[in-house]
CSV table of N, CA and C in Angstrom, one decimal:
chain,number,residue,atom,x,y,z
C,239,MET,N,-2.2,21.3,-119.6
C,239,MET,CA,-3.3,21.9,-118.9
C,239,MET,C,-4.5,22.1,-119.9
C,240,ARG,N,-4.1,22.5,-121.1
C,240,ARG,CA,-5.2,22.8,-122.1
C,240,ARG,C,-5.8,21.4,-122.5
C,241,GLN,N,-5.0,20.4,-122.6
C,241,GLN,CA,-5.5,19.0,-123.0
C,241,GLN,C,-6.5,18.5,-121.9
C,242,ILE,N,-6.3,18.8,-120.7
C,242,ILE,CA,-7.3,18.5,-119.6
C,242,ILE,C,-8.5,19.2,-119.8
C,243,SER,N,-8.4,20.4,-120.2
C,243,SER,CA,-9.7,21.2,-120.5
C,243,SER,C,-10.4,20.6,-121.6
C,244,LEU,N,-9.7,20.2,-122.7
C,244,LEU,CA,-10.3,19.5,-123.8
C,244,LEU,C,-11.1,18.3,-123.4
C,245,VAL,N,-10.5,17.4,-122.6
C,245,VAL,CA,-11.1,16.2,-122.1
C,245,VAL,C,-12.4,16.6,-121.4
C,246,LEU,N,-12.3,17.5,-120.4
C,246,LEU,CA,-13.4,17.9,-119.6
C,246,LEU,C,-14.5,18.5,-120.5
C,247,SER,N,-14.2,19.3,-121.5
C,247,SER,CA,-15.2,19.8,-122.4
C,247,SER,C,-15.9,18.7,-123.1
C,248,CYS,N,-15.1,17.7,-123.6
C,248,CYS,CA,-15.7,16.6,-124.4
C,248,CYS,C,-16.6,15.8,-123.5
C,249,LEU,N,-16.2,15.6,-122.2
C,249,LEU,CA,-17.1,14.9,-121.2
C,249,LEU,C,-18.3,15.6,-120.9
C,250,ALA,N,-18.2,16.9,-120.7
C,250,ALA,CA,-19.4,17.8,-120.4
C,250,ALA,C,-20.4,17.7,-121.6
C,251,THR,N,-19.9,17.8,-122.8
C,251,THR,CA,-20.7,17.8,-123.9
C,251,THR,C,-21.4,16.4,-124.0
C,252,ALA,N,-20.7,15.3,-123.8
C,252,ALA,CA,-21.2,14.0,-123.9
C,252,ALA,C,-22.3,13.8,-122.8
C,253,LEU,N,-22.1,14.3,-121.6
C,253,LEU,CA,-23.2,14.2,-120.6
C,253,LEU,C,-24.4,15.0,-120.9
C,254,MET,N,-24.2,16.2,-121.5
C,254,MET,CA,-25.3,17.0,-121.8
C,254,MET,C,-26.1,16.4,-123.0
C,255,LEU,N,-25.4,15.8,-124.0
C,255,LEU,CA,-26.1,15.2,-125.1
C,255,LEU,C,-26.7,13.9,-124.7
C,256,GLY,N,-26.2,13.3,-123.7
C,256,GLY,CA,-26.7,11.9,-123.3
C,256,GLY,C,-25.7,10.9,-123.8
C,257,LEU,N,-25.5,9.9,-123.0
C,257,LEU,CA,-24.6,8.8,-123.4
C,257,LEU,C,-25.3,7.9,-124.4
C,258,PRO,N,-24.6,7.2,-125.2
C,258,PRO,CA,-25.2,6.3,-126.2
C,258,PRO,C,-26.1,5.3,-125.6
C,259,THR,N,-27.1,4.8,-126.2
C,259,THR,CA,-27.9,3.7,-125.7
C,259,THR,C,-27.0,2.5,-125.5
C,260,GLN,N,-27.5,1.5,-124.8
C,260,GLN,CA,-26.7,0.3,-124.5
C,260,GLN,C,-26.3,-0.4,-125.8
C,261,ALA,N,-27.2,-0.5,-126.8
C,261,ALA,CA,-27.0,-1.1,-128.1
C,261,ALA,C,-25.9,-0.3,-128.9
C,262,GLU,N,-26.0,1.0,-128.8
C,262,GLU,CA,-25.0,1.9,-129.5
C,262,GLU,C,-23.6,1.7,-128.9
C,263,ALA,N,-23.6,1.7,-127.6
C,263,ALA,CA,-22.3,1.6,-126.9
C,263,ALA,C,-21.6,0.3,-127.2
C,264,ARG,N,-22.4,-0.8,-127.3
C,264,ARG,CA,-21.8,-2.1,-127.6
C,264,ARG,C,-21.0,-2.1,-129.0
C,265,LYS,N,-21.5,-1.3,-129.9
C,265,LYS,CA,-20.9,-1.2,-131.3
C,265,LYS,C,-19.5,-0.5,-131.2
C,266,ALA,N,-19.4,0.4,-130.2
C,266,ALA,CA,-18.1,1.3,-130.1
C,266,ALA,C,-17.3,0.8,-128.9
C,267,CYS,N,-17.5,-0.3,-128.4
C,267,CYS,CA,-16.7,-0.8,-127.2
C,267,CYS,C,-16.0,-2.1,-127.5
C,268,ALA,N,-14.9,-2.3,-126.9
C,268,ALA,CA,-14.1,-3.5,-127.1
C,268,ALA,C,-13.0,-3.5,-126.0
C,269,PRO,N,-12.3,-4.6,-125.8
C,269,PRO,CA,-11.2,-4.6,-124.9
C,269,PRO,C,-10.2,-3.5,-125.2
C,270,ARG,N,-9.7,-2.9,-124.2
C,270,ARG,CA,-8.9,-1.6,-124.4
C,270,ARG,C,-7.7,-1.9,-125.3
C,271,ASP,N,-7.0,-3.1,-125.1
C,271,ASP,CA,-5.8,-3.3,-126.0
C,271,ASP,C,-6.2,-3.4,-127.4
C,272,VAL,N,-7.4,-3.9,-127.8
C,272,VAL,CA,-7.8,-4.1,-129.2
C,272,VAL,C,-8.1,-2.6,-129.7
C,273,ILE,N,-8.7,-1.7,-129.0
C,273,ILE,CA,-8.9,-0.4,-129.5
C,273,ILE,C,-7.6,0.4,-129.6
C,274,ILE,N,-6.8,0.3,-128.6
C,274,ILE,CA,-5.5,1.0,-128.7
C,274,ILE,C,-4.7,0.6,-129.9
C,275,GLU,N,-4.6,-0.7,-130.2
C,275,GLU,CA,-3.9,-1.2,-131.3
C,275,GLU,C,-4.5,-0.7,-132.6
C,276,LYS,N,-5.8,-0.6,-132.7
C,276,LYS,CA,-6.4,-0.1,-134.0
C,276,LYS,C,-6.2,1.4,-134.1
C,277,LEU,N,-6.3,2.1,-133.0
C,277,LEU,CA,-6.0,3.6,-133.1
C,277,LEU,C,-4.5,3.8,-133.5
C,278,ALA,N,-3.6,3.0,-133.1
C,278,ALA,CA,-2.3,3.2,-133.5
C,278,ALA,C,-2.0,2.8,-134.9
C,279,LYS,N,-2.5,1.7,-135.3
C,279,LYS,CA,-2.3,1.1,-136.7
C,279,LYS,C,-3.0,2.0,-137.8
C,280,ARG,N,-4.3,2.3,-137.5
C,280,ARG,CA,-5.1,2.9,-138.5
C,280,ARG,C,-4.9,4.4,-138.6
C,281,TYR,N,-4.7,5.0,-137.5
C,281,TYR,CA,-4.6,6.5,-137.4
C,281,TYR,C,-3.3,7.1,-136.9
C,282,GLY,N,-2.4,6.2,-136.4
C,282,GLY,CA,-1.2,6.7,-135.8
C,282,GLY,C,-1.4,7.4,-134.5
C,283,GLU,N,-2.4,7.1,-133.9
C,283,GLU,CA,-2.8,7.9,-132.6
C,283,GLU,C,-2.1,7.2,-131.4
C,284,ALA,N,-1.6,8.1,-130.5
C,284,ALA,CA,-0.9,7.6,-129.3
C,284,ALA,C,-1.6,8.4,-128.1
C,285,PRO,N,-1.4,7.9,-126.9
C,285,PRO,CA,-2.0,8.6,-125.7
C,285,PRO,C,-1.4,10.1,-125.5
C,286,GLN,N,-2.3,11.0,-125.3
C,286,GLN,CA,-1.8,12.4,-125.1
C,286,GLN,C,-2.1,12.9,-123.7
C,287,SER,N,-3.2,12.4,-123.1
C,287,SER,CA,-3.6,12.8,-121.7
C,287,SER,C,-4.5,11.7,-121.1
C,288,VAL,N,-4.6,11.7,-119.8
C,288,VAL,CA,-5.4,10.7,-119.1
C,288,VAL,C,-6.0,11.3,-117.8
C,289,GLY,N,-7.2,10.9,-117.4
C,289,GLY,CA,-7.7,11.4,-116.1
C,289,GLY,C,-8.7,10.4,-115.6
C,290,LEU,N,-9.1,10.5,-114.4
C,290,LEU,CA,-10.0,9.6,-113.7
C,290,LEU,C,-11.3,10.3,-113.5
C,291,ALA,N,-12.4,9.8,-114.1
C,291,ALA,CA,-13.7,10.3,-113.9
C,291,ALA,C,-14.3,10.0,-112.5
C,292,ALA,N,-15.3,10.7,-112.1
C,292,ALA,CA,-16.0,10.5,-110.8
C,292,ALA,C,-16.5,9.2,-110.6
C,293,ASN,N,-16.9,8.5,-111.7
C,293,ASN,CA,-17.5,7.1,-111.7
C,293,ASN,C,-16.4,6.1,-111.8
C,294,ASN,N,-15.1,6.5,-111.5
C,294,ASN,CA,-14.0,5.5,-111.5
C,294,ASN,C,-13.7,5.0,-112.9
C,295,GLN,N,-14.1,5.7,-113.9
C,295,GLN,CA,-13.7,5.3,-115.3
C,295,GLN,C,-12.5,6.1,-115.8
C,296,VAL,N,-11.6,5.5,-116.5
C,296,VAL,CA,-10.5,6.3,-117.0
C,296,VAL,C,-10.8,6.9,-118.3
C,297,ILE,N,-10.5,8.2,-118.5
C,297,ILE,CA,-10.8,8.9,-119.7
C,297,ILE,C,-9.4,9.2,-120.3
C,298,GLU,N,-9.2,8.9,-121.6
C,298,GLU,CA,-8.0,9.2,-122.3
C,298,GLU,C,-8.2,9.9,-123.6
C,299,VAL,N,-7.2,10.8,-124.0
C,299,VAL,CA,-7.2,11.3,-125.3
C,299,VAL,C,-6.1,10.8,-126.1
C,300,PHE,N,-6.4,10.3,-127.2
C,300,PHE,CA,-5.3,9.7,-128.1
C,300,PHE,C,-5.3,10.6,-129.3
C,301,ALA,N,-4.1,10.9,-129.9
C,301,ALA,CA,-4.1,11.8,-131.0
C,301,ALA,C,-2.9,11.5,-131.9
C,302,SER,N,-2.9,12.0,-133.1
C,302,SER,CA,-1.8,11.8,-134.1
C,302,SER,C,-1.3,13.1,-134.4
C,303,ASP,N,0.0,13.4,-134.2
C,303,ASP,CA,0.7,14.6,-134.6
C,303,ASP,C,0.8,14.6,-136.1
C,304,GLU,N,0.9,13.5,-136.8
C,304,GLU,CA,1.1,13.5,-138.2
C,304,GLU,C,-0.2,13.9,-139.0
C,305,ASN,N,-1.3,13.3,-138.6
C,305,ASN,CA,-2.5,13.6,-139.4
C,305,ASN,C,-3.6,14.4,-138.7
C,306,GLY,N,-3.4,14.7,-137.4
C,306,GLY,CA,-4.3,15.6,-136.6
C,306,GLY,C,-5.6,14.9,-136.1
C,307,THR,N,-5.7,13.6,-136.3
C,307,THR,CA,-7.0,12.9,-135.7
C,307,THR,C,-6.8,12.7,-134.2
C,308,TRP,N,-7.9,12.7,-133.6
C,308,TRP,CA,-8.0,12.5,-132.2
C,308,TRP,C,-9.2,11.6,-131.8
C,309,THR,N,-9.0,11.0,-130.6
C,309,THR,CA,-10.1,10.1,-130.1
C,309,THR,C,-10.1,10.2,-128.6
C,310,VAL,N,-11.3,10.3,-128.0
C,310,VAL,CA,-11.5,10.3,-126.6
C,310,VAL,C,-12.1,8.9,-126.2
C,311,LEU,N,-11.4,8.2,-125.3
C,311,LEU,CA,-11.7,6.8,-125.0
C,311,LEU,C,-12.1,6.8,-123.5
C,312,MET,N,-13.1,6.0,-123.1
C,312,MET,CA,-13.4,5.8,-121.8
C,312,MET,C,-13.2,4.3,-121.5
C,313,THR,N,-12.5,4.0,-120.4
C,313,THR,CA,-12.3,2.5,-120.0
C,313,THR,C,-12.9,2.3,-118.6
C,314,ARG,N,-13.7,1.2,-118.6
C,314,ARG,CA,-14.3,0.8,-117.4
C,314,ARG,C,-13.3,-0.1,-116.6
C,315,ALA,N,-13.7,-0.4,-115.4
C,315,ALA,CA,-12.9,-1.2,-114.4
C,315,ALA,C,-12.6,-2.6,-115.0
C,316,ASP,N,-13.6,-3.1,-115.8
C,316,ASP,CA,-13.5,-4.5,-116.4
C,316,ASP,C,-12.6,-4.5,-117.6
C,317,GLY,N,-11.9,-3.4,-118.0
C,317,GLY,CA,-11.1,-3.3,-119.1
C,317,GLY,C,-11.7,-3.1,-120.4
C,318,ILE,N,-13.0,-2.9,-120.5
C,318,ILE,CA,-13.7,-2.6,-121.7
C,318,ILE,C,-13.6,-1.1,-122.0
C,319,SER,N,-13.3,-0.7,-123.2
C,319,SER,CA,-13.1,0.7,-123.5
C,319,SER,C,-14.2,1.1,-124.5
C,320,CYS,N,-14.7,2.3,-124.5
C,320,CYS,CA,-15.7,2.8,-125.4
C,320,CYS,C,-15.3,4.1,-126.0
C,321,LEU,N,-15.5,4.3,-127.3
C,321,LEU,CA,-15.2,5.5,-127.9
C,321,LEU,C,-16.2,6.5,-127.6
C,322,LEU,N,-15.8,7.7,-127.0
C,322,LEU,CA,-16.8,8.7,-126.7
C,322,LEU,C,-16.9,9.9,-127.8
C,323,ALA,N,-15.7,10.1,-128.4
C,323,ALA,CA,-15.7,11.2,-129.4
C,323,ALA,C,-14.4,11.0,-130.3
C,324,SER,N,-14.5,11.6,-131.5
C,324,SER,CA,-13.3,11.6,-132.3
C,324,SER,C,-13.4,12.8,-133.3
C,325,GLY,N,-12.2,13.1,-133.8
C,325,GLY,CA,-12.3,14.2,-134.8
C,325,GLY,C,-11.0,14.5,-135.5
C,326,THR,N,-10.8,15.7,-136.0
C,326,THR,CA,-9.6,16.1,-136.7
C,326,THR,C,-9.0,17.4,-136.1
C,327,ASP,N,-8.0,17.8,-136.7
C,327,ASP,CA,-7.3,19.1,-136.4
C,327,ASP,C,-6.9,19.2,-134.9
C,328,PHE,N,-6.4,18.1,-134.4
C,328,PHE,CA,-5.8,18.1,-133.0
C,328,PHE,C,-4.6,18.9,-132.9
C,329,GLU,N,-4.4,19.8,-131.9
C,329,GLU,CA,-3.2,20.6,-131.7
C,329,GLU,C,-2.8,20.5,-130.2
C,330,THR,N,-1.5,20.4,-130.0
C,330,THR,CA,-1.0,20.4,-128.6
C,330,THR,C,-0.7,21.9,-128.3
C,331,LEU,N,-1.3,22.4,-127.3
C,331,LEU,CA,-1.1,23.8,-127.0
C,331,LEU,C,-0.2,24.0,-125.7
C,332,MET,N,0.6,24.9,-125.7
C,332,MET,CA,1.5,25.2,-124.6
C,332,MET,C,0.9,26.4,-123.9
C,333,VAL,N,0.1,26.2,-122.8
C,333,VAL,CA,-0.5,27.2,-122.1
C,333,VAL,C,0.2,27.6,-120.9
C,334,VAL,N,0.5,28.9,-120.7
C,334,VAL,CA,1.2,29.4,-119.5
C,334,VAL,C,0.1,29.7,-118.5
C,335,PRO,N,0.1,29.1,-117.3
C,335,PRO,CA,-0.9,29.4,-116.3
C,335,PRO,C,-0.9,30.9,-115.9
C,336,PRO,N,-2.1,31.4,-115.6
C,336,PRO,CA,-2.1,32.8,-115.2
C,336,PRO,C,-1.2,33.2,-114.1
C,337,GLY,N,-0.6,34.3,-114.1
C,337,GLY,CA,0.3,34.7,-113.1
C,337,GLY,C,1.7,34.4,-113.2
C,338,ARG,N,2.0,33.5,-114.2
C,338,ARG,CA,3.4,33.1,-114.5
C,338,ARG,C,3.9,33.8,-115.7
C,339,PRO,N,5.2,34.1,-115.7
C,339,PRO,CA,5.8,34.7,-116.9
C,339,PRO,C,5.8,33.8,-118.1
C,340,ALA,N,5.6,34.4,-119.3
C,340,ALA,CA,5.5,33.6,-120.5
C,340,ALA,C,6.9,33.1,-120.9
């Protein structure tokens, strides 16, 4: 549940700051399988969460438990993925929903 909040926060921030220009987006976009392979090989990142945005684009969070890096990836219907955000110090949180015993 907390990871979904992280994804939504990243998306809201990206929308508020504005999406990259078309030229910038081309630099950080590639076929999904190419990006996923690089995230796995270079950073040890694997999928952590996924969701469907209102514009029918898939948003995924990839992260590494070993080194704490994370990446938010957006994939279009044509299979092209673009990096939206990345960083360090990723943590998986176990959040108990309100009203449920801990």
